[in-house]
């Protein structure tokens, strides 16, 4: 934006329903932050109010770091106006804008900003698992023709998506954004920010079922990604998902399916195990460097999307060849042990896929699985963890280490199966627990053995990889 403001004062106030209560001079912000530690010169700082913390406490730090605009919840301003008045006296150039709700204001400002780019091809990717991998595969492919902007990592939430879209610039031709949710109406809010005209769904599983009650509830919420197809956009849907028909019924636009032999022109050649999947696109051979049949399916979705956007087989193949393995997602690290590190997220679907992947790798070596808690499963948590424990011991594992409070159910279910698998249970997930897990792995593992690490992000199980293999590549 060449230093000019992402939004001007008038459109900011109009978008967020705000009132400028303090500040004078030139209104300008060139980045947006919700974390005061990330604020830079000319940032808009949006203090969020959570269950345990109120971001308004960090407004002084944000201003000191260079924030030029600050949203303030009206109730906070009315309760302690003198605090903000005194801060403004020290920093008169900072604009303070009161809003009803700072999160809603962040989303509304982001939605306004997106409308500055009417020619941008807006794409949303959602699903219970595989969102980030699919987004990264699609980004690699589409970059063969277009200048693509996407969210970093999995900044896909009610705050992450708005922050991500503020990185769009005039040179971008495609905005490809992952959209995640863990509560009712969150996808509706995210869709209103991006207004995607192309929407790809990876699957309808059980992630966040504790918040939404059922897979039917998850499907209904995910379907809001189609809210802005407006009869002209395209929905890309997995043909083999049992909610495919429901999703198609909610898409007011063209429906394209993938999987079950689609898209046409894509032919599986061979599963190369931990090295990925070899297939061809209209006769052109490529190797997807992400292991697992589920990643091949994610690639099929990305290819179907790319075909809808007019990419040639050559461009699609070139994009796949440019793809690098993804950190933390089925990441293969080869050192003393071969470690499959899949610690970025976990739910019953992705847990099953990770166990199946580890079991499918051919070779004469021991298989040791370290399974950590799957979070946000609500009332289904005990049953889901028990199912994971049973799946692990019946998958050919030589040893399974269960880590975390929820995984006690997995351990107990595994014990009840009376298999020869060596079983360990470690409560908690602090550094001491990680050290104990490493010791448990090393009781069984020998150089060259396969170690699977799988857990929700909150468990930070990647610490175990570092303990086991400081020199793993």
GROMACS .gro file of C-alpha atoms in nm:
model
  473
    1UNK     CA    1   0.000   0.000   0.000
    2UNK     CA    2   0.309   0.222  -0.022
    3UNK     CA    3   0.266   0.344   0.333
    4UNK     CA    4  -0.095   0.457   0.290
    5UNK     CA    5  -0.359   0.344   0.534
    6UNK     CA    6  -0.528   0.007   0.479
    7UNK     CA    7  -0.859   0.182   0.550
    8UNK     CA    8  -0.934   0.551   0.591
    9UNK     CA    9  -1.102   0.692   0.900
   10UNK     CA   10  -1.445   0.737   0.746
   11UNK     CA   11  -1.474   0.384   0.609
   12UNK     CA   12  -1.330   0.237   0.929
   13UNK     CA   13  -1.593   0.409   1.141
   14UNK     CA   14  -1.868   0.311   0.900
   15UNK     CA   15  -1.756  -0.052   0.881
   16UNK     CA   16  -1.727  -0.109   1.255
   17UNK     CA   17  -2.006   0.118   1.376
   18UNK     CA   18  -1.743   0.308   1.571
   19UNK     CA   19  -1.694   0.650   1.724
   20UNK     CA   20  -1.361   0.829   1.722
   21UNK     CA   21  -1.331   0.954   2.080
   22UNK     CA   22  -0.964   1.055   2.091
   23UNK     CA   23  -0.684   1.133   1.847
   24UNK     CA   24  -0.595   1.392   1.588
   25UNK     CA   25  -0.370   1.434   1.286
   26UNK     CA   26  -0.325   1.192   0.999
   27UNK     CA   27  -0.517   0.866   1.034
   28UNK     CA   28  -0.310   0.572   0.910
   29UNK     CA   29  -0.256   0.206   0.990
   30UNK     CA   30  -0.058  -0.036   0.774
   31UNK     CA   31  -0.093  -0.357   0.976
   32UNK     CA   32  -0.337  -0.508   1.225
   33UNK     CA   33  -0.255  -0.692   1.547
   34UNK     CA   34  -0.440  -0.846   1.841
   35UNK     CA   35  -0.119  -0.922   2.033
   36UNK     CA   36   0.049  -0.612   2.176
   37UNK     CA   37   0.388  -0.785   2.149
   38UNK     CA   38   0.352  -0.799   1.770
   39UNK     CA   39   0.258  -0.433   1.729
   40UNK     CA   40   0.480  -0.224   1.502
   41UNK     CA   41   0.478   0.136   1.389
   42UNK     CA   42   0.139   0.228   1.240
   43UNK     CA   43  -0.043  -0.084   1.360
   44UNK     CA   44  -0.412  -0.102   1.435
   45UNK     CA   45  -0.432  -0.274   1.776
   46UNK     CA   46  -0.750  -0.465   1.855
   47UNK     CA   47  -0.767  -0.572   2.222
   48UNK     CA   48  -0.978  -0.885   2.255
   49UNK     CA   49  -1.173  -0.985   2.562
   50UNK     CA   50  -1.142  -1.352   2.657
   51UNK     CA   51  -1.253  -1.568   2.945
   52UNK     CA   52  -0.932  -1.511   3.139
   53UNK     CA   53  -0.781  -1.191   2.998
   54UNK     CA   54  -0.893  -0.854   2.871
   55UNK     CA   55  -0.664  -0.722   2.601
   56UNK     CA   56  -0.743  -0.363   2.701
   57UNK     CA   57  -0.484  -0.406   2.977
   58UNK     CA   58  -0.219  -0.411   2.704
   59UNK     CA   59  -0.326  -0.095   2.523
   60UNK     CA   60  -0.044   0.112   2.682
   61UNK     CA   61   0.217  -0.138   2.563
   62UNK     CA   62   0.066  -0.138   2.215
   63UNK     CA   63   0.078   0.241   2.200
   64UNK     CA   64   0.437   0.246   2.323
   65UNK     CA   65   0.531   0.002   2.047
   66UNK     CA   66   0.385   0.228   1.781
   67UNK     CA   67   0.014   0.154   1.746
   68UNK     CA   68  -0.152   0.440   1.559
   69UNK     CA   69  -0.514   0.325   1.593
   70UNK     CA   70  -0.680   0.135   1.879
   71UNK     CA   71  -1.028  -0.014   1.900
   72UNK     CA   72  -1.183   0.008   2.248
   73UNK     CA   73  -1.495  -0.169   2.370
   74UNK     CA   74  -1.749   0.099   2.464
   75UNK     CA   75  -1.810  -0.059   2.804
   76UNK     CA   76  -1.438  -0.037   2.883
   77UNK     CA   77  -1.423   0.327   2.775
   78UNK     CA   78  -1.732   0.418   2.973
   79UNK     CA   79  -1.599   0.238   3.281
   80UNK     CA   80  -1.254   0.401   3.273
   81UNK     CA   81  -1.251   0.691   3.030
   82UNK     CA   82  -0.990   0.878   3.231
   83UNK     CA   83  -0.740   0.597   3.171
   84UNK     CA   84  -0.767   0.637   2.795
   85UNK     CA   85  -0.781   1.017   2.815
   86UNK     CA   86  -0.454   1.021   3.007
   87UNK     CA   87  -0.297   0.783   2.756
   88UNK     CA   88  -0.415   1.005   2.471
   89UNK     CA   89  -0.262   1.310   2.637
   90UNK     CA   90   0.077   1.138   2.613
   91UNK     CA   91   0.010   1.013   2.258
   92UNK     CA   92  -0.228   1.262   2.091
   93UNK     CA   93  -0.154   1.122   1.745
   94UNK     CA   94  -0.311   0.785   1.831
   95UNK     CA   95  -0.675   0.741   1.727
   96UNK     CA   96  -0.898   0.566   1.978
   97UNK     CA   97  -1.222   0.427   1.832
   98UNK     CA   98  -1.498   0.287   2.050
   99UNK     CA   99  -1.698  -0.012   1.925
  100UNK     CA  100  -1.962  -0.240   2.070
  101UNK     CA  101  -1.745  -0.552   2.043
  102UNK     CA  102  -1.379  -0.552   1.947
  103UNK     CA  103  -1.382  -0.899   1.785
  104UNK     CA  104  -1.685  -0.812   1.574
  105UNK     CA  105  -1.516  -0.483   1.482
  106UNK     CA  106  -1.202  -0.665   1.373
  107UNK     CA  107  -1.410  -0.892   1.150
  108UNK     CA  108  -1.612  -0.602   1.007
  109UNK     CA  109  -1.301  -0.399   0.930
  110UNK     CA  110  -1.145  -0.702   0.759
  111UNK     CA  111  -1.459  -0.757   0.551
  112UNK     CA  112  -1.447  -0.393   0.443
  113UNK     CA  113  -1.082  -0.428   0.349
  114UNK     CA  114  -1.144  -0.737   0.134
  115UNK     CA  115  -1.393  -0.535  -0.073
  116UNK     CA  116  -1.102  -0.314  -0.186
  117UNK     CA  117  -1.000  -0.604  -0.414
  118UNK     CA  118  -1.300  -0.681  -0.637
  119UNK     CA  119  -1.092  -0.874  -0.891
  120UNK     CA  120  -0.933  -1.103  -0.630
  121UNK     CA  121  -1.027  -1.470  -0.674
  122UNK     CA  122  -1.146  -1.550  -0.321
  123UNK     CA  123  -1.116  -1.914  -0.210
  124UNK     CA  124  -1.208  -2.067   0.126
  125UNK     CA  125  -1.089  -2.411   0.243
  126UNK     CA  126  -1.257  -2.581   0.536
  127UNK     CA  127  -1.319  -2.927   0.681
  128UNK     CA  128  -1.270  -3.127   0.997
  129UNK     CA  129  -0.916  -3.231   0.907
  130UNK     CA  130  -0.670  -3.173   0.625
  131UNK     CA  131  -0.746  -2.802   0.583
  132UNK     CA  132  -0.392  -2.675   0.610
  133UNK     CA  133  -0.241  -2.950   0.395
  134UNK     CA  134  -0.504  -2.896   0.126
  135UNK     CA  135  -0.453  -2.521   0.137
  136UNK     CA  136  -0.077  -2.561   0.099
  137UNK     CA  137  -0.113  -2.807  -0.190
  138UNK     CA  138  -0.361  -2.575  -0.362
  139UNK     CA  139  -0.136  -2.274  -0.304
  140UNK     CA  140   0.160  -2.454  -0.465
  141UNK     CA  141  -0.049  -2.549  -0.767
  142UNK     CA  142  -0.220  -2.214  -0.816
  143UNK     CA  143   0.112  -2.032  -0.783
  144UNK     CA  144   0.210  -2.187  -1.115
  145UNK     CA  145  -0.022  -1.931  -1.278
  146UNK     CA  146  -0.133  -1.677  -1.020
  147UNK     CA  147   0.015  -1.454  -0.752
  148UNK     CA  148  -0.136  -1.615  -0.441
  149UNK     CA  149  -0.180  -1.484  -0.087
  150UNK     CA  150  -0.273  -1.728   0.188
  151UNK     CA  151  -0.285  -1.743   0.566
  152UNK     CA  152   0.035  -1.839   0.740
  153UNK     CA  153   0.023  -2.169   0.925
  154UNK     CA  154  -0.332  -2.221   1.045
  155UNK     CA  155  -0.433  -1.860   1.120
  156UNK     CA  156  -0.787  -1.959   1.028
  157UNK     CA  157  -1.004  -1.868   1.326
  158UNK     CA  158  -1.242  -1.589   1.420
  159UNK     CA  159  -0.933  -1.374   1.479
  160UNK     CA  160  -0.679  -1.549   1.256
  161UNK     CA  161  -0.875  -1.512   0.932
  162UNK     CA  162  -0.939  -1.136   0.970
  163UNK     CA  163  -0.572  -1.079   1.052
  164UNK     CA  164  -0.476  -1.288   0.750
  165UNK     CA  165  -0.691  -1.102   0.497
  166UNK     CA  166  -0.530  -0.774   0.602
  167UNK     CA  167  -0.215  -0.907   0.431
  168UNK     CA  168  -0.382  -0.894   0.087
  169UNK     CA  169  -0.217  -0.641  -0.145
  170UNK     CA  170  -0.300  -0.513  -0.492
  171UNK     CA  171  -0.051  -0.744  -0.665
  172UNK     CA  172  -0.232  -1.056  -0.543
  173UNK     CA  173  -0.461  -1.235  -0.787
  174UNK     CA  174  -0.582  -1.520  -0.563
  175UNK     CA  175  -0.672  -1.506  -0.196
  176UNK     CA  176  -0.664  -1.868  -0.069
  177UNK     CA  177  -0.763  -1.888   0.295
  178UNK     CA  178  -0.812  -2.175   0.536
  179UNK     CA  179  -1.125  -2.130   0.748
  180UNK     CA  180  -1.164  -2.321   1.075
  181UNK     CA  181  -1.428  -2.311   1.342
  182UNK     CA  182  -1.499  -2.462   1.682
  183UNK     CA  183  -1.833  -2.307   1.775
  184UNK     CA  184  -2.172  -2.241   1.626
  185UNK     CA  185  -2.197  -1.942   1.388
  186UNK     CA  186  -1.820  -1.905   1.357
  187UNK     CA  187  -1.814  -2.020   0.993
  188UNK     CA  188  -2.095  -1.779   0.915
  189UNK     CA  189  -1.880  -1.497   1.057
  190UNK     CA  190  -1.570  -1.608   0.865
  191UNK     CA  191  -1.763  -1.636   0.540
  192UNK     CA  192  -1.889  -1.281   0.588
  193UNK     CA  193  -1.527  -1.162   0.614
  194UNK     CA  194  -1.389  -1.333   0.302
  195UNK     CA  195  -1.707  -1.392   0.097
  196UNK     CA  196  -1.543  -1.681  -0.091
  197UNK     CA  197  -1.658  -1.747  -0.447
  198UNK     CA  198  -1.482  -2.082  -0.449
  199UNK     CA  199  -1.508  -2.309  -0.146
  200UNK     CA  200  -1.338  -2.645  -0.092
  201UNK     CA  201  -1.447  -2.884   0.184
  202UNK     CA  202  -1.203  -3.158   0.289
  203UNK     CA  203  -1.442  -3.372   0.498
  204UNK     CA  204  -1.705  -3.371   0.768
  205UNK     CA  205  -1.554  -3.545   1.069
  206UNK     CA  206  -1.568  -3.513   1.445
  207UNK     CA  207  -1.328  -3.227   1.516
  208UNK     CA  208  -1.488  -2.992   1.773
  209UNK     CA  209  -1.789  -3.220   1.807
  210UNK     CA  210  -1.793  -3.127   2.175
  211UNK     CA  211  -1.885  -2.772   2.075
  212UNK     CA  212  -2.136  -2.859   1.800
  213UNK     CA  213  -2.296  -3.175   1.933
  214UNK     CA  214  -2.301  -3.398   1.625
  215UNK     CA  215  -2.157  -3.448   1.278
  216UNK     CA  216  -2.486  -3.311   1.145
  217UNK     CA  217  -2.423  -2.994   1.344
  218UNK     CA  218  -2.067  -2.978   1.211
  219UNK     CA  219  -2.188  -3.020   0.852
  220UNK     CA  220  -2.451  -2.750   0.892
  221UNK     CA  221  -2.191  -2.509   1.030
  222UNK     CA  222  -1.927  -2.592   0.768
  223UNK     CA  223  -2.182  -2.539   0.490
  224UNK     CA  224  -2.184  -2.166   0.568
  225UNK     CA  225  -1.859  -2.150   0.368
  226UNK     CA  226  -2.096  -2.152   0.067
  227UNK     CA  227  -2.298  -1.850   0.184
  228UNK     CA  228  -2.154  -1.614  -0.080
  229UNK     CA  229  -2.141  -1.832  -0.391
  230UNK     CA  230  -2.445  -1.633  -0.509
  231UNK     CA  231  -2.523  -1.864  -0.796
  232UNK     CA  232  -2.193  -1.794  -0.969
  233UNK     CA  233  -1.931  -1.953  -0.745
  234UNK     CA  234  -1.813  -2.312  -0.716
  235UNK     CA  235  -1.826  -2.566  -0.432
  236UNK     CA  236  -1.559  -2.840  -0.437
  237UNK     CA  237  -1.687  -3.137  -0.237
  238UNK     CA  238  -1.545  -3.484  -0.150
  239UNK     CA  239  -1.756  -3.737  -0.339
  240UNK     CA  240  -1.710  -4.014  -0.082
  241UNK     CA  241  -1.810  -3.812   0.224
  242UNK     CA  242  -2.144  -3.921   0.366
  243UNK     CA  243  -2.244  -3.556   0.391
  244UNK     CA  244  -2.162  -3.484   0.025
  245UNK     CA  245  -2.527  -3.463  -0.079
  246UNK     CA  246  -2.610  -3.235   0.211
  247UNK     CA  247  -2.320  -3.004   0.131
  248UNK     CA  248  -2.419  -2.993  -0.236
  249UNK     CA  249  -2.774  -2.899  -0.137
  250UNK     CA  250  -2.640  -2.597   0.051
  251UNK     CA  251  -2.423  -2.470  -0.236
  252UNK     CA  252  -2.595  -2.208  -0.451
  253UNK     CA  253  -2.355  -2.246  -0.742
  254UNK     CA  254  -2.165  -2.503  -0.943
  255UNK     CA  255  -2.078  -2.824  -0.757
  256UNK     CA  256  -1.758  -3.012  -0.840
  257UNK     CA  257  -1.672  -3.345  -0.678
  258UNK     CA  258  -1.335  -3.507  -0.612
  259UNK     CA  259  -1.242  -3.858  -0.504
  260UNK     CA  260  -1.403  -4.178  -0.634
  261UNK     CA  261  -1.226  -4.143  -0.967
  262UNK     CA  262  -1.249  -3.765  -0.987
  263UNK     CA  263  -1.112  -3.537  -1.121
  264UNK     CA  264  -1.076  -3.691  -1.465
  265UNK     CA  265  -0.727  -3.725  -1.596
  266UNK     CA  266  -0.566  -3.804  -1.260
  267UNK     CA  267  -0.432  -4.158  -1.227
  268UNK     CA  268  -0.276  -4.317  -0.918
  269UNK     CA  269   0.057  -4.484  -0.997
  270UNK     CA  270   0.194  -4.600  -0.661
  271UNK     CA  271   0.195  -4.533  -0.289
  272UNK     CA  272   0.561  -4.460  -0.207
  273UNK     CA  273   0.511  -4.491   0.169
  274UNK     CA  274   0.676  -4.216   0.368
  275UNK     CA  275   0.809  -4.062   0.047
  276UNK     CA  276   0.458  -3.977  -0.068
  277UNK     CA  277   0.227  -4.075  -0.353
  278UNK     CA  278   0.311  -4.102  -0.721
  279UNK     CA  279   0.038  -4.025  -0.970
  280UNK     CA  280  -0.012  -3.865  -1.310
  281UNK     CA  281  -0.209  -3.565  -1.432
  282UNK     CA  282  -0.316  -3.622  -1.792
  283UNK     CA  283  -0.015  -3.846  -1.838
  284UNK     CA  284   0.238  -3.625  -1.662
  285UNK     CA  285   0.392  -3.813  -1.365
  286UNK     CA  286   0.435  -3.631  -1.033
  287UNK     CA  287   0.527  -3.723  -0.678
  288UNK     CA  288   0.325  -3.569  -0.397
  289UNK     CA  289   0.584  -3.544  -0.116
  290UNK     CA  290   0.325  -3.584   0.162
  291UNK     CA  291   0.268  -3.941   0.282
  292UNK     CA  292  -0.067  -4.106   0.328
  293UNK     CA  293  -0.375  -4.180   0.119
  294UNK     CA  294  -0.552  -3.891   0.290
  295UNK     CA  295  -0.297  -3.644   0.154
  296UNK     CA  296  -0.345  -3.786  -0.194
  297UNK     CA  297  -0.716  -3.719  -0.152
  298UNK     CA  298  -0.636  -3.365  -0.035
  299UNK     CA  299  -0.435  -3.324  -0.355
  300UNK     CA  300  -0.732  -3.441  -0.562
  301UNK     CA  301  -0.940  -3.162  -0.409
  302UNK     CA  302  -0.671  -2.905  -0.485
  303UNK     CA  303  -0.643  -3.032  -0.843
  304UNK     CA  304  -1.021  -3.016  -0.894
  305UNK     CA  305  -1.011  -2.656  -0.772
  306UNK     CA  306  -0.720  -2.573  -1.002
  307UNK     CA  307  -0.901  -2.722  -1.303
  308UNK     CA  308  -1.201  -2.502  -1.228
  309UNK     CA  309  -0.968  -2.202  -1.233
  310UNK     CA  310  -0.838  -2.300  -1.575
  311UNK     CA  311  -0.493  -2.435  -1.494
  312UNK     CA  312  -0.341  -2.675  -1.746
  313UNK     CA  313  -0.211  -3.021  -1.662
  314UNK     CA  314   0.141  -2.886  -1.704
  315UNK     CA  315   0.080  -2.605  -1.456
  316UNK     CA  316  -0.080  -2.845  -1.207
  317UNK     CA  317   0.213  -3.087  -1.235
  318UNK     CA  318   0.466  -2.804  -1.198
  319UNK     CA  319   0.286  -2.678  -0.889
  320UNK     CA  320   0.288  -3.019  -0.722
  321UNK     CA  321   0.657  -3.061  -0.801
  322UNK     CA  322   0.726  -2.731  -0.622
  323UNK     CA  323   0.553  -2.846  -0.302
  324UNK     CA  324   0.772  -2.901   0.004
  325UNK     CA  325   0.688  -3.131   0.299
  326UNK     CA  326   0.482  -2.951   0.561
  327UNK     CA  327   0.628  -2.890   0.906
  328UNK     CA  328   0.440  -3.069   1.183
  329UNK     CA  329   0.189  -3.247   0.956
  330UNK     CA  330   0.288  -3.604   0.874
  331UNK     CA  331   0.641  -3.464   0.876
  332UNK     CA  332   0.900  -3.738   0.830
  333UNK     CA  333   1.225  -3.683   1.019
  334UNK     CA  334   1.501  -3.934   0.953
  335UNK     CA  335   1.774  -3.968   1.212
  336UNK     CA  336   1.847  -4.238   1.467
  337UNK     CA  337   1.477  -4.320   1.438
  338UNK     CA  338   1.233  -4.252   1.156
  339UNK     CA  339   0.989  -4.014   1.321
  340UNK     CA  340   0.646  -3.932   1.180
  341UNK     CA  341   0.574  -3.606   1.358
  342UNK     CA  342   0.207  -3.512   1.331
  343UNK     CA  343   0.157  -3.279   1.623
  344UNK     CA  344  -0.026  -2.984   1.473
  345UNK     CA  345  -0.377  -3.106   1.532
  346UNK     CA  346  -0.569  -3.418   1.628
  347UNK     CA  347  -0.924  -3.544   1.624
  348UNK     CA  348  -1.060  -3.898   1.587
  349UNK     CA  349  -1.043  -3.882   1.207
  350UNK     CA  350  -0.685  -3.760   1.183
  351UNK     CA  351  -0.577  -3.995   1.465
  352UNK     CA  352  -0.710  -4.294   1.270
  353UNK     CA  353  -0.533  -4.173   0.956
  354UNK     CA  354  -0.201  -4.126   1.136
  355UNK     CA  355  -0.217  -4.474   1.290
  356UNK     CA  356  -0.310  -4.625   0.952
  357UNK     CA  357  -0.018  -4.446   0.787
  358UNK     CA  358   0.233  -4.572   1.044
  359UNK     CA  359   0.094  -4.924   1.013
  360UNK     CA  360   0.115  -4.918   0.632
  361UNK     CA  361   0.485  -4.838   0.605
  362UNK     CA  362   0.661  -5.154   0.484
  363UNK     CA  363   0.979  -5.268   0.656
  364UNK     CA  364   1.131  -5.489   0.922
  365UNK     CA  365   1.144  -5.250   1.217
  366UNK     CA  366   0.964  -5.183   1.543
  367UNK     CA  367   0.671  -4.942   1.543
  368UNK     CA  368   0.629  -4.723   1.850
  369UNK     CA  369   0.333  -4.486   1.871
  370UNK     CA  370   0.314  -4.192   2.111
  371UNK     CA  371  -0.046  -4.075   2.126
  372UNK     CA  372  -0.141  -3.758   2.311
  373UNK     CA  373  -0.474  -3.603   2.402
  374UNK     CA  374  -0.726  -3.501   2.137
  375UNK     CA  375  -0.877  -3.178   2.267
  376UNK     CA  376  -1.225  -3.022   2.242
  377UNK     CA  377  -1.417  -3.348   2.206
  378UNK     CA  378  -1.659  -3.279   2.490
  379UNK     CA  379  -1.878  -3.568   2.601
  380UNK     CA  380  -1.733  -3.791   2.329
  381UNK     CA  381  -1.376  -3.761   2.459
  382UNK     CA  382  -1.359  -4.084   2.661
  383UNK     CA  383  -1.506  -4.299   2.383
  384UNK     CA  384  -1.288  -4.137   2.116
  385UNK     CA  385  -0.968  -4.189   2.312
  386UNK     CA  386  -1.068  -4.547   2.392
  387UNK     CA  387  -1.122  -4.612   2.020
  388UNK     CA  388  -0.777  -4.470   1.945
  389UNK     CA  389  -0.621  -4.702   2.202
  390UNK     CA  390  -0.788  -5.006   2.048
  391UNK     CA  391  -0.692  -4.901   1.696
  392UNK     CA  392  -0.330  -4.856   1.801
  393UNK     CA  393  -0.284  -5.199   1.956
  394UNK     CA  394  -0.453  -5.372   1.662
  395UNK     CA  395  -0.244  -5.189   1.402
  396UNK     CA  396   0.076  -5.383   1.455
  397UNK     CA  397   0.241  -5.144   1.701
  398UNK     CA  398   0.517  -5.294   1.913
  399UNK     CA  399   0.467  -5.029   2.182
  400UNK     CA  400   0.223  -4.748   2.249
  401UNK     CA  401   0.286  -4.460   2.487
  402UNK     CA  402  -0.028  -4.273   2.592
  403UNK     CA  403   0.032  -3.916   2.711
  404UNK     CA  404  -0.213  -3.677   2.878
  405UNK     CA  405  -0.518  -3.688   3.098
  406UNK     CA  406  -0.765  -3.777   2.821
  407UNK     CA  407  -0.545  -4.057   2.687
  408UNK     CA  408  -0.591  -4.251   3.009
  409UNK     CA  409  -0.909  -4.382   2.843
  410UNK     CA  410  -0.700  -4.493   2.546
  411UNK     CA  411  -0.453  -4.673   2.771
  412UNK     CA  412  -0.725  -4.852   2.966
  413UNK     CA  413  -0.900  -4.961   2.647
  414UNK     CA  414  -0.569  -5.088   2.505
  415UNK     CA  415  -0.498  -5.285   2.822
  416UNK     CA  416  -0.838  -5.452   2.797
  417UNK     CA  417  -0.752  -5.587   2.452
  418UNK     CA  418  -0.486  -5.819   2.607
  419UNK     CA  419  -0.241  -5.783   2.320
  420UNK     CA  420   0.135  -5.831   2.332
  421UNK     CA  421   0.189  -5.462   2.261
  422UNK     CA  422   0.402  -5.289   2.526
  423UNK     CA  423   0.186  -5.017   2.684
  424UNK     CA  424   0.278  -4.709   2.887
  425UNK     CA  425   0.065  -4.433   3.034
  426UNK     CA  426   0.201  -4.092   3.134
  427UNK     CA  427  -0.026  -3.832   3.290
  428UNK     CA  428   0.002  -3.466   3.201
  429UNK     CA  429   0.209  -3.300   2.930
  430UNK     CA  430   0.465  -3.088   3.111
  431UNK     CA  431   0.836  -3.123   3.044
  432UNK     CA  432   0.864  -3.401   3.301
  433UNK     CA  433   0.593  -3.595   3.120
  434UNK     CA  434   0.776  -3.548   2.789
  435UNK     CA  435   1.097  -3.678   2.946
  436UNK     CA  436   0.910  -3.980   3.081
  437UNK     CA  437   0.757  -4.042   2.737
  438UNK     CA  438   1.103  -4.031   2.579
  439UNK     CA  439   1.229  -4.286   2.830
  440UNK     CA  440   0.930  -4.510   2.756
  441UNK     CA  441   0.997  -4.491   2.381
  442UNK     CA  442   1.363  -4.572   2.430
  443UNK     CA  443   1.279  -4.887   2.628
  444UNK     CA  444   1.156  -5.041   2.302
  445UNK     CA  445   1.303  -4.838   2.016
  446UNK     CA  446   1.628  -4.925   1.844
  447UNK     CA  447   1.808  -4.733   1.569
  448UNK     CA  448   1.605  -4.749   1.247
  449UNK     CA  449   1.271  -4.803   1.419
  450UNK     CA  450   0.956  -4.605   1.334
  451UNK     CA  451   0.813  -4.362   1.592
  452UNK     CA  452   0.476  -4.191   1.543
  453UNK     CA  453   0.400  -3.874   1.740
  454UNK     CA  454   0.034  -3.773   1.723
  455UNK     CA  455  -0.162  -3.529   1.943
  456UNK     CA  456  -0.354  -3.203   1.946
  457UNK     CA  457  -0.151  -2.884   1.917
  458UNK     CA  458  -0.207  -2.796   2.280
  459UNK     CA  459  -0.004  -3.098   2.389
  460UNK     CA  460   0.313  -2.964   2.219
  461UNK     CA  461   0.422  -3.323   2.156
  462UNK     CA  462   0.687  -3.206   1.909
  463UNK     CA  463   0.903  -3.150   2.217
  464UNK     CA  464   0.937  -3.528   2.231
  465UNK     CA  465   1.081  -3.534   1.880
  466UNK     CA  466   1.350  -3.292   1.989
  467UNK     CA  467   1.433  -3.504   2.294
  468UNK     CA  468   1.449  -3.826   2.095
  469UNK     CA  469   1.640  -3.690   1.798
  470UNK     CA  470   1.832  -3.370   1.839
  471UNK     CA  471   1.993  -3.444   1.505
  472UNK     CA  472   1.688  -3.570   1.318
  473UNK     CA  473   1.645  -3.422   0.971
   0.00000   0.00000   0.00000
